[in-house]
Coordinates of C-alpha atoms (C1' of nucleotides) in Angstrom, one line a residue:
Chain A
M1 CA -0.1 0.3 0.0
P2 CA 1.4 3.3 -0.8
E3 CA 2.6 5.5 1.9
L4 CA 5.1 8.4 2.4
P5 CA 8.1 6.6 0.5
E6 CA 6.1 5.1 -2.4
V7 CA 4.1 8.3 -2.8
E8 CA 7.6 9.8 -3.0
T9 CA 8.7 7.6 -5.3
V10 CA 5.7 8.3 -7.8
V11 CA 6.2 11.9 -7.4
R12 CA 9.5 12.0 -8.5
G13 CA 8.8 9.5 -11.5
L14 CA 6.4 12.1 -12.1
R15 CA 8.0 15.0 -12.0
M16 CA 10.3 14.5 -14.6
L17 CA 7.4 14.1 -16.9
L18 CA 4.7 15.8 -16.7
P19 CA 5.6 19.5 -15.9
G20 CA 5.4 21.6 -19.1
R21 CA 2.8 19.4 -20.3
S22 CA -0.2 20.4 -21.3
I23 CA -3.6 18.5 -20.7
V24 CA -5.6 17.8 -23.9
G25 CA -8.2 15.7 -23.1
V26 CA -9.5 13.5 -20.3
R27 CA -11.5 10.1 -20.6
L28 CA -12.9 8.5 -17.4
G29 CA -14.3 4.7 -16.2
K30 CA -15.7 4.4 -13.4
T31 CA -15.9 7.5 -11.2
D32 CA -17.4 6.5 -8.0
F33 CA -14.0 7.4 -6.1
I34 CA -13.5 10.8 -7.7
D35 CA -15.3 14.2 -6.5
D36 CA -16.7 15.6 -9.5
P37 CA -15.9 13.8 -12.8
A38 CA -17.7 16.5 -14.6
S39 CA -15.3 19.0 -13.3
L40 CA -12.6 16.7 -14.6
E41 CA -13.6 16.1 -18.3
E42 CA -15.0 19.3 -18.7
G43 CA -12.6 21.5 -17.0
L44 CA -9.2 20.0 -17.0
P45 CA -8.2 20.1 -21.0
G46 CA -6.4 23.1 -21.6
S47 CA -4.6 23.3 -18.8
R48 CA -1.1 23.1 -18.1
I49 CA 1.1 21.2 -15.2
A50 CA 3.2 23.2 -13.3
S51 CA 4.6 21.2 -10.9
V52 CA 3.6 17.8 -9.2
E53 CA 4.6 17.8 -5.1
R54 CA 3.6 15.7 -2.3
L55 CA 1.4 16.4 0.7
G56 CA 1.6 13.0 2.5
K57 CA 0.3 10.6 0.9
F58 CA -1.6 12.9 -1.2
I59 CA 0.1 13.9 -5.4
R60 CA -0.6 17.6 -5.4
I61 CA -0.6 18.3 -9.3
L62 CA -0.7 21.8 -9.8
L63 CA -2.4 23.3 -13.2
D64 CA -2.3 26.6 -15.0
P65 CA -5.4 27.7 -15.7
Q66 CA -6.1 27.1 -20.2
Q67 CA -4.5 30.4 -21.8
S68 CA -7.4 30.7 -24.2
A69 CA -9.6 33.0 -21.8
A70 CA -12.9 31.8 -21.4
Q71 CA -13.3 30.9 -17.8
K72 CA -10.9 33.3 -15.6
E73 CA -10.6 30.3 -12.9
G74 CA -7.2 30.4 -11.1
R75 CA -4.4 27.4 -11.1
R76 CA -6.0 24.7 -10.1
N77 CA -5.1 21.2 -8.4
L78 CA -5.5 17.5 -9.3
I79 CA -5.4 16.4 -5.7
V80 CA -4.8 12.3 -6.1
H81 CA -4.8 9.4 -3.3
L82 CA -3.7 6.2 -4.4
G83 CA -5.3 4.2 -1.6
M84 CA -4.4 1.1 -1.4
T85 CA -3.9 -0.3 -4.7
G86 CA -3.8 3.0 -7.0
R87 CA -1.3 3.7 -9.3
L88 CA -0.3 6.7 -11.5
A89 CA 1.8 6.0 -14.8
V90 CA 2.8 8.1 -17.9
R91 CA 2.4 5.7 -20.9
P92 CA 1.9 5.7 -24.9
A93 CA -1.8 6.7 -25.8
G94 CA -1.6 3.8 -28.0
E95 CA -0.5 1.3 -25.5
P96 CA -2.5 -1.2 -23.8
F97 CA -3.6 -0.3 -20.5
P98 CA -4.1 -2.8 -17.6
P99 CA -7.5 -3.5 -16.2
H100 CA -9.2 -1.0 -13.8
T101 CA -7.7 1.8 -15.4
H102 CA -10.4 4.3 -14.9
G103 CA -8.6 7.5 -15.3
F104 CA -6.8 9.1 -18.5
F105 CA -5.8 12.3 -18.9
E106 CA -4.3 12.8 -22.4
L107 CA -1.2 14.8 -22.3
D108 CA -0.1 16.9 -25.6
D109 CA 3.2 14.7 -26.2
G110 CA 1.1 11.7 -26.8
R111 CA 1.0 10.0 -23.7
E112 CA -1.2 10.0 -21.2
L113 CA -1.6 10.1 -17.5
R114 CA -3.6 6.9 -16.3
Y115 CA -5.2 6.4 -12.9
T116 CA -5.3 2.3 -12.2
D117 CA -7.1 1.1 -8.7
P118 CA -8.7 -2.1 -8.8
R119 CA -10.1 -1.6 -5.4
R120 CA -10.6 2.2 -6.0
F121 CA -10.0 2.9 -2.5
G122 CA -8.2 6.1 -4.0
R123 CA -9.4 9.6 -4.4
I124 CA -9.2 12.3 -7.0
V125 CA -10.5 15.8 -6.3
L126 CA -9.7 19.1 -7.8
V127 CA -9.5 22.0 -5.1
P128 CA -8.7 25.5 -6.1
E129 CA -5.5 27.0 -5.2
S130 CA -7.1 29.1 -3.1
G131 CA -8.3 25.8 -0.9
I132 CA -5.2 24.1 -0.7
A133 CA -3.7 25.9 2.4
A134 CA -7.3 24.7 4.4
F135 CA -6.6 21.4 2.6
G136 CA -2.9 21.0 4.1
G137 CA -4.0 22.0 7.4
R138 CA -6.1 19.1 7.7
L139 CA -2.8 17.1 7.8
G140 CA -0.3 16.9 10.8
D141 CA 3.4 17.6 10.0
E142 CA 5.3 16.0 7.5
P143 CA 7.8 13.3 9.2
L144 CA 10.8 14.0 7.5
E145 CA 10.6 18.0 8.5
I146 CA 8.8 17.6 11.8
S147 CA 11.6 19.0 14.9
A148 CA 12.3 17.5 18.4
R149 CA 10.2 19.3 19.7
E150 CA 7.1 19.7 17.7
F151 CA 7.2 15.6 17.7
Q152 CA 7.3 15.7 21.5
R153 CA 4.8 18.5 21.6
R154 CA 2.1 16.7 18.9
L155 CA 2.6 13.0 20.9
G156 CA 3.7 13.2 24.1
G157 CA 1.0 13.2 27.0
R158 CA -1.2 12.0 24.6
R159 CA -3.4 8.7 25.9
A160 CA -3.9 7.4 22.5
R161 CA -1.5 4.2 21.7
I162 CA 1.5 5.1 20.3
K163 CA 0.4 3.3 16.9
A164 CA -2.7 5.0 16.2
L165 CA -1.1 8.2 16.6
L166 CA 1.6 7.2 13.8
L167 CA -1.2 6.4 11.9
D168 CA -3.0 9.4 12.1
Q169 CA -2.8 11.8 9.1
S170 CA -3.5 14.6 11.0
V171 CA -0.7 14.1 13.4
L172 CA 1.9 13.0 11.2
R173 CA 1.1 13.0 7.0
G174 CA 2.3 10.2 4.9
V175 CA 3.2 6.9 7.8
G176 CA 0.8 4.4 7.3
N177 CA 1.0 0.6 8.5
I178 CA 4.3 -0.6 7.3
Y179 CA 6.6 2.2 8.4
A180 CA 4.8 2.7 11.6
D181 CA 5.6 -1.1 12.5
E182 CA 9.3 -0.5 10.9
S183 CA 9.9 2.7 13.3
L184 CA 8.2 0.7 15.9
W185 CA 10.6 -2.0 15.9
R186 CA 14.1 0.3 15.3
A187 CA 13.0 2.1 17.9
G188 CA 12.2 -0.7 20.3
I189 CA 8.6 0.4 21.4
H190 CA 5.8 -1.6 21.6
P191 CA 3.0 -0.4 19.3
A192 CA 0.4 -0.6 21.8
R193 CA 1.6 1.5 24.4
L194 CA -0.2 4.8 25.0
A195 CA 2.1 8.1 24.1
A196 CA 1.6 9.5 27.5
Q197 CA 3.5 6.7 28.7
L198 CA 6.5 7.0 26.3
S199 CA 9.7 8.6 27.8
R200 CA 11.2 11.8 25.6
T201 CA 14.4 9.3 25.1
D202 CA 11.5 7.1 23.9
L203 CA 10.1 9.9 21.5
A204 CA 13.4 11.2 20.4
R205 CA 14.6 7.6 19.5
L206 CA 11.3 7.3 17.6
R207 CA 11.6 10.4 15.7
Q208 CA 15.0 9.4 14.8
A209 CA 13.7 5.8 13.6
I210 CA 11.3 7.1 11.4
R211 CA 13.4 9.2 10.0
Y212 CA 15.7 7.0 9.3
V213 CA 13.0 4.2 8.0
L214 CA 11.3 6.4 5.3
R215 CA 14.7 7.9 3.7
W216 CA 16.1 4.5 3.4
A217 CA 13.1 3.3 1.8
I218 CA 12.8 6.0 -0.4
R219 CA 16.8 5.5 -1.3
L220 CA 15.3 2.0 -2.7
G221 CA 12.1 3.4 -4.1
G222 CA 9.4 2.6 -2.0
S223 CA 8.1 -1.3 -0.9
S224 CA 6.6 -3.5 -3.3
I225 CA 3.8 -5.3 -1.9
S226 CA 0.4 -5.3 -3.3
D227 CA 2.3 -4.8 -6.5
F228 CA 3.3 -1.2 -6.1
V229 CA 5.4 0.1 -8.9
D230 CA 6.4 3.6 -9.9
A231 CA 5.7 6.0 -12.3
E232 CA 7.7 4.1 -15.1
G233 CA 6.4 0.5 -13.8
N234 CA 9.2 -0.2 -11.6
P235 CA 9.0 -1.8 -8.1
G236 CA 10.7 -0.9 -5.4
E237 CA 13.2 -3.0 -3.2
F238 CA 12.5 -1.7 0.3
Q239 CA 10.0 -5.1 0.9
I240 CA 13.3 -7.0 1.3
R241 CA 14.3 -4.5 4.0
H242 CA 11.3 -5.1 6.3
R243 CA 12.3 -5.9 10.0
A244 CA 9.0 -6.5 11.4
Y245 CA 5.9 -6.0 8.8
H246 CA 4.3 -9.2 7.5
R247 CA 7.5 -10.8 9.5
H248 CA 5.0 -12.8 11.8
G249 CA 6.2 -15.8 12.6
K250 CA 10.1 -15.1 11.6
P251 CA 12.7 -14.5 13.7
C252 CA 13.7 -10.8 14.8
F253 CA 16.9 -9.5 13.2
R254 CA 17.9 -8.5 16.1
C255 CA 17.7 -11.1 18.7
G256 CA 15.8 -13.9 17.1
T257 CA 12.7 -13.9 19.0
T258 CA 9.9 -14.8 17.1
I259 CA 7.9 -11.8 15.4
R260 CA 4.3 -11.6 16.9
Q261 CA 1.0 -10.1 15.2
M262 CA -1.6 -8.7 17.0
I263 CA -4.3 -6.2 16.1
V264 CA -3.7 -2.3 17.5
A265 CA -5.5 0.7 16.6
G266 CA -7.7 -1.8 14.6
R267 CA -4.7 -2.2 12.3
S268 CA -2.7 -5.8 12.0
S269 CA 0.5 -4.8 13.7
H270 CA 4.0 -6.4 13.8
F271 CA 6.4 -6.5 16.5
C272 CA 9.6 -8.4 18.3
P273 CA 7.8 -8.9 21.8
K274 CA 11.4 -8.7 23.2
C275 CA 12.4 -5.8 21.8
Q276 CA 9.7 -4.0 22.2
P277 CA 7.8 -4.6 25.6
P278 CA 4.3 -4.3 25.8
P279 CA 2.6 -1.9 28.2
R280 CA 3.2 -3.1 31.9
G281 CA 1.9 -6.5 32.6
K282 CA 2.6 -9.0 29.2
R283 CA -0.7 -9.3 27.7
G284 CA -3.7 -7.1 29.2
G285 CA -1.4 -4.2 29.1
A286 CA -2.6 -0.9 31.3
R287 CA -6.1 -1.7 30.8
A288 CA -5.9 -5.5 32.2
A289 CA -3.9 -4.0 35.0
A290 CA -6.7 -1.2 35.5
H291 CA -9.1 -3.5 36.0
A292 CA -6.7 -5.8 38.3
K293 CA -6.4 -3.0 40.8
R294 CA -10.1 -1.8 40.4
A295 CA -11.6 -5.8 41.6
A296 CA -8.5 -5.8 44.2
Chain B
dA1 C1' -10.3 11.6 23.9
dG2 C1' -9.9 7.9 21.6
dC3 C1' -11.8 3.2 20.9
dT4 C1' -14.4 0.0 17.8
dC5 C1' -17.5 -1.3 14.3
dT6 C1' -19.1 -0.1 9.6
dT7 C1' -18.4 0.9 4.8
dC8 C1' -16.2 1.4 0.4
dC9 C1' -13.9 -2.8 -2.9
dT10 C1' -11.4 -6.4 -5.0
dG11 C1' -8.0 -10.2 -5.6
dA12 C1' -5.8 -13.6 -2.7
dA13 C1' -5.6 -17.2 0.2
dA14 C1' -7.8 -20.0 3.2
dG15 C1' -10.7 -23.3 4.2
dC16 C1' -14.2 -27.1 2.5
Chain C
dT1 C1' -9.1 -29.6 -8.6
dG2 C1' -12.7 -26.1 -7.8
dC3 C1' -16.0 -23.8 -5.4
dT4 C1' -17.1 -20.6 -1.5
dT5 C1' -15.8 -18.1 2.2
dT6 C1' -12.6 -14.6 4.6
dC7 C1' -9.8 -11.5 4.7
dA8 C1' -6.9 -7.5 4.3
dG9 C1' -6.5 -2.4 4.3
dG10 C1' -6.5 3.9 4.1
dA11 C1' -10.0 7.0 6.1
dA12 C1' -14.2 8.7 7.2
dG13 C1' -18.1 8.3 9.9
dA14 C1' -21.2 6.2 13.4
dG15 C1' -22.3 5.5 18.4
dC16 C1' -20.3 4.7 22.8

DNA sequence: AGCTCTTCCTGAAAGC
DNA sequence: TGCTTTCAGGAAGAGC
């Protein structure tokens, strides 16, 4: 599933291909994951792609209005979220396309930007430039840019489980299930621990772990599971570097203990029970401990 | 505030 | 072998 490193990989690819190109036509298949399909089909042709950026897990394609005149709309942003199985690729217009390709954005150089998404958990929205600040405002900080102090402030003291906070896009933008598990493993923190129980050192270590893991994953072109590929169709290589994610039943790279899996924050979570000690009192954690205390 | 459950959707994997 | 069932999972919304 595309998370920050995968989206960054796609964005870097698109950045080589799209800026300067104009959209000359739009064809859509199924549109139930597109906010306003008609406005894409009618409003996009003629606009010129100015830039491609990443906003957390969102891809932001900035469009200059059509030269002609007619509409005096300002700049707009084609915002794409890949969901779980979304893919964006730039291919020659005549080339056969894979099943579940629901968006075709024809370019002025004979190629087209294609959106493919079997499960359609993705999202495509057109946001006017004037609305982009509000859009970004709903997202938390960039994990690669957040300072140690700010990280401490955003997460420290929260009563939620640390895993839930890492996945919360309004806290940090871009971290998903894979990189949450990988970062927690690296930092030696159990996913079910409450953020408020973590020490300053724990949080500092976690921030560093997140930075390390994300940067490494970006360098390797992301993780290819659920067949992720970049803008040119190449798979990433970080999946072979996973230390925790989907490794339940296998030995921990650090201590050899068997990696376990449990549901935390409604998500399947993978961790080493030895390197990442559970919140006080083995299974049950703080909740069971509080329960026992009350009963006693 | 934060947790759990549900919904969306399809293909892969497990079950029989 | 082949059909049926279950499940995963990002995000949002409901209900507790």
